[in-house]
């Protein structure tokens, strides 16, 4: 009798220790862990992953697999990372991988970019793109924006074309990078 | 007659000599977590660091040449030119390089602090020198100097020194990890303003924007294909006070089309504070002109 292949399925929540001396910040970080679907532990020794946030002009989330060294900083995410990204990063770090935001060094000290008019979306398309980023189905998007399903699909086609992508996941990834680099505060 | 290997030895020793001399030009600023950032000793009692790399704080432990420990107190920060200015509790007694210019193709050494009072060295060509430019933060930088060097994250903010030993500027990470030098001339003007006022005044509207395509149906009416959609409005800021709302599409500032961001941002310089500007806005399919009074950008 042939042995069944062994599969590794870690579907359960990870045990996460939130490391922060400030109680208000610790509460905020803890809420994020719970929303990401994981379990909080009160002692570092019991944790699979240690989660914290750096302070300073470019704050980021940091996660380290328990037993990993602090200086390795196995997982670094920007503060605007989505919950599903934080969940994925926690799991990857627990599995011994290194996680970074895409092209973190891309921002840097930059000149004012001229606007590339071909890539720009209309306000409606931005609404649809934000909704896709939140994980809404096309039907839910239609309901939220009070437009027909047909119109939603029409907008999505245009969005994909302007972003140069073919899947929803790629659209979300590219959109979040564009959002960071295109947002201007005046 | 000097052989080829003699010349190389001469050049190498000269470069090593520069690095030794640069010990007085760099300082290590300790940051939380045990690491450090490089700062340039701009004057015996003043440090200039890369603003984007410096964590928030008022006073920092600092390591100077030879491992001498002291502290540095923040004088001011200007994200517009990436300059953070700090005052040393104990001025440095070592020689500091003087300012100078460079040219495309010339050699440039970028020095960093090693954290223990020594230096790290990088060598490359000046890749490109372009004209005056404006950063996204609204600062005016006198020249766009790109360097063919790589830097480690903690080396940013150190002096960039030319072959003659002159200080060309301060190393800075641009987009995608490219290395720029903020020219010494720009640093000098910003240092002067920070010493006097603790900040560099900039005009502020108090809103976050991103570029959008004007919906086809409205392009004819507005005569423009691109606008800046308001993402958020700072509570109590000039935009909020004048009734600008998220979702509004900014088409022009005093008739300068919003898409020409390179022309719009310089209009919000220090001189614009207190002046009224006319904002042409598309709201719900209708054209509206709103007047806002520019305020000084608040310190973050």
Short mmCIF file of C-alpha atoms in Angstrom, two decimals, chain B residues 44-199:
data_model
loop_
_atom_site.label_atom_id
_atom_site.label_comp_id
_atom_site.label_asym_id
_atom_site.label_seq_id
_atom_site.Cartn_x
_atom_site.Cartn_y
_atom_site.Cartn_z
CA UNK B 44 32.44 72.47 14.09
CA UNK B 45 29.23 72.62 16.12
CA UNK B 46 26.63 71.60 13.50
CA UNK B 47 25.67 68.26 11.97
CA UNK B 48 23.64 67.82 8.80
CA UNK B 49 21.84 64.48 8.40
CA UNK B 50 19.50 63.05 5.76
CA UNK B 51 16.04 64.10 6.99
CA UNK B 52 14.27 61.06 5.58
CA UNK B 53 16.59 58.70 7.46
CA UNK B 54 16.55 60.43 10.83
CA UNK B 55 14.03 59.06 13.33
CA UNK B 56 11.83 61.46 15.30
CA UNK B 57 13.58 62.86 18.33
CA UNK B 58 15.05 65.87 20.02
CA UNK B 59 18.42 64.72 21.28
CA UNK B 60 20.59 61.96 19.90
CA UNK B 61 23.67 60.17 21.17
CA UNK B 62 26.48 60.76 18.72
CA UNK B 63 29.87 59.17 18.07
CA UNK B 64 32.55 61.42 16.59
CA UNK B 65 36.03 60.75 15.20
CA UNK B 66 38.13 58.49 17.36
CA UNK B 67 35.08 57.16 19.15
CA UNK B 68 34.41 60.32 21.15
CA UNK B 69 30.82 60.21 22.42
CA UNK B 70 28.67 63.29 22.72
CA UNK B 71 25.08 64.36 22.07
CA UNK B 72 23.43 66.38 19.33
CA UNK B 73 20.24 68.39 19.65
CA UNK B 74 17.82 68.88 16.76
CA UNK B 75 17.74 72.46 15.43
CA UNK B 76 15.25 71.83 12.61
CA UNK B 77 14.19 69.54 9.77
CA UNK B 78 13.31 70.35 6.17
CA UNK B 79 11.80 67.45 4.23
CA UNK B 80 11.75 69.71 1.16
CA UNK B 81 15.53 69.51 0.81
CA UNK B 82 16.12 66.39 2.94
CA UNK B 83 18.15 68.37 5.47
CA UNK B 84 18.06 67.78 9.22
CA UNK B 85 20.24 70.13 11.28
CA UNK B 86 21.58 69.24 14.72
CA UNK B 87 23.80 71.12 17.16
CA UNK B 88 26.63 69.27 18.89
CA UNK B 89 26.96 69.54 22.66
CA UNK B 90 30.71 69.35 22.14
CA UNK B 91 32.01 71.00 18.96
CA UNK B 92 34.45 69.01 16.86
CA UNK B 93 38.06 70.16 16.89
CA UNK B 94 39.03 68.42 13.67
CA UNK B 95 39.38 69.99 10.23
CA UNK B 96 36.29 70.07 8.01
CA UNK B 97 36.34 70.03 4.20
CA UNK B 98 35.37 73.23 2.42
CA UNK B 99 32.58 73.41 -0.15
CA UNK B 100 33.25 73.01 -3.86
CA UNK B 101 31.70 72.11 -7.21
CA UNK B 102 32.10 69.12 -9.46
CA UNK B 103 31.51 68.03 -13.06
CA UNK B 104 30.00 65.07 -14.83
CA UNK B 105 32.54 62.26 -14.98
CA UNK B 106 34.64 63.52 -12.09
CA UNK B 107 35.49 61.19 -9.22
CA UNK B 108 33.41 61.41 -6.08
CA UNK B 109 33.94 59.69 -2.75
CA UNK B 110 30.91 59.20 -0.52
CA UNK B 111 31.90 58.70 3.10
CA UNK B 112 29.84 57.27 5.93
CA UNK B 113 30.30 56.84 9.64
CA UNK B 114 31.09 53.30 10.75
CA UNK B 115 29.50 53.82 14.17
CA UNK B 116 32.73 53.56 16.13
CA UNK B 117 34.36 56.83 15.14
CA UNK B 118 35.78 55.62 11.83
CA UNK B 119 34.65 56.01 8.23
CA UNK B 120 33.31 53.85 5.43
CA UNK B 121 34.16 54.79 1.86
CA UNK B 122 32.45 54.50 -1.53
CA UNK B 123 33.96 55.65 -4.83
CA UNK B 124 32.34 56.43 -8.15
CA UNK B 125 31.91 58.91 -10.96
CA UNK B 126 29.57 61.86 -10.93
CA UNK B 127 27.03 60.25 -13.24
CA UNK B 128 24.98 63.29 -14.22
CA UNK B 129 24.52 66.94 -13.28
CA UNK B 130 21.20 68.53 -14.13
CA UNK B 131 19.72 71.96 -13.50
CA UNK B 132 17.79 73.21 -10.51
CA UNK B 133 14.87 70.99 -9.53
CA UNK B 134 11.99 70.81 -7.06
CA UNK B 135 11.42 67.89 -4.75
CA UNK B 136 7.96 66.49 -4.00
CA UNK B 137 8.29 68.10 -0.60
CA UNK B 138 8.39 71.47 -2.32
CA UNK B 139 12.07 72.23 -1.75
CA UNK B 140 14.28 73.83 -4.38
CA UNK B 141 17.59 72.06 -4.97
CA UNK B 142 20.21 74.00 -6.91
CA UNK B 143 21.39 71.12 -9.11
CA UNK B 144 20.47 67.53 -9.74
CA UNK B 145 23.66 65.58 -9.01
CA UNK B 146 23.48 61.83 -9.56
CA UNK B 147 26.34 59.64 -8.38
CA UNK B 148 27.50 56.26 -9.59
CA UNK B 149 27.89 54.82 -6.10
CA UNK B 150 25.98 52.39 -3.93
CA UNK B 151 25.29 53.16 -0.31
CA UNK B 152 24.26 51.11 2.67
CA UNK B 153 21.21 52.53 4.44
CA UNK B 154 23.28 53.90 7.34
CA UNK B 155 25.76 55.64 5.02
CA UNK B 156 23.17 58.07 3.63
CA UNK B 157 23.71 61.62 4.89
CA UNK B 158 27.50 61.53 4.73
CA UNK B 159 29.73 63.96 2.83
CA UNK B 160 30.38 63.56 -0.89
CA UNK B 161 33.96 64.69 -1.51
CA UNK B 162 35.59 65.46 -4.85
CA UNK B 163 39.08 64.53 -5.95
CA UNK B 164 40.40 67.88 -4.74
CA UNK B 165 39.06 67.27 -1.24
CA UNK B 166 36.12 69.66 -1.59
CA UNK B 167 32.71 68.90 -0.19
CA UNK B 168 30.27 68.56 -3.09
CA UNK B 169 27.26 67.87 -0.92
CA UNK B 170 25.46 65.28 1.18
CA UNK B 171 24.56 61.80 -0.08
CA UNK B 172 20.85 61.01 -0.34
CA UNK B 173 18.78 58.09 -1.58
CA UNK B 174 16.60 59.03 -4.52
CA UNK B 175 14.00 56.78 -6.08
CA UNK B 176 14.84 53.10 -6.55
CA UNK B 177 17.97 53.35 -4.43
CA UNK B 178 19.77 55.77 -6.75
CA UNK B 179 22.20 58.03 -4.95
CA UNK B 180 22.02 61.80 -5.28
CA UNK B 181 24.08 64.54 -3.71
CA UNK B 182 22.24 67.52 -2.23
CA UNK B 183 24.63 70.31 -3.29
CA UNK B 184 26.63 72.15 -0.65
CA UNK B 185 25.15 75.43 -1.88
CA UNK B 186 21.60 74.24 -1.14
CA UNK B 187 22.62 72.92 2.27
CA UNK B 188 24.16 76.27 3.18
CA UNK B 189 20.96 78.21 2.41
CA UNK B 190 18.77 75.74 4.27
CA UNK B 191 21.12 75.67 7.27
CA UNK B 192 20.94 79.47 7.45
CA UNK B 193 17.13 79.40 7.48
CA UNK B 194 16.93 76.56 10.01
CA UNK B 195 19.36 78.35 12.32
CA UNK B 196 17.23 81.45 12.21
CA UNK B 197 13.71 80.01 12.22
CA UNK B 198 13.98 76.32 13.13
CA UNK B 199 12.03 75.38 10.00
#
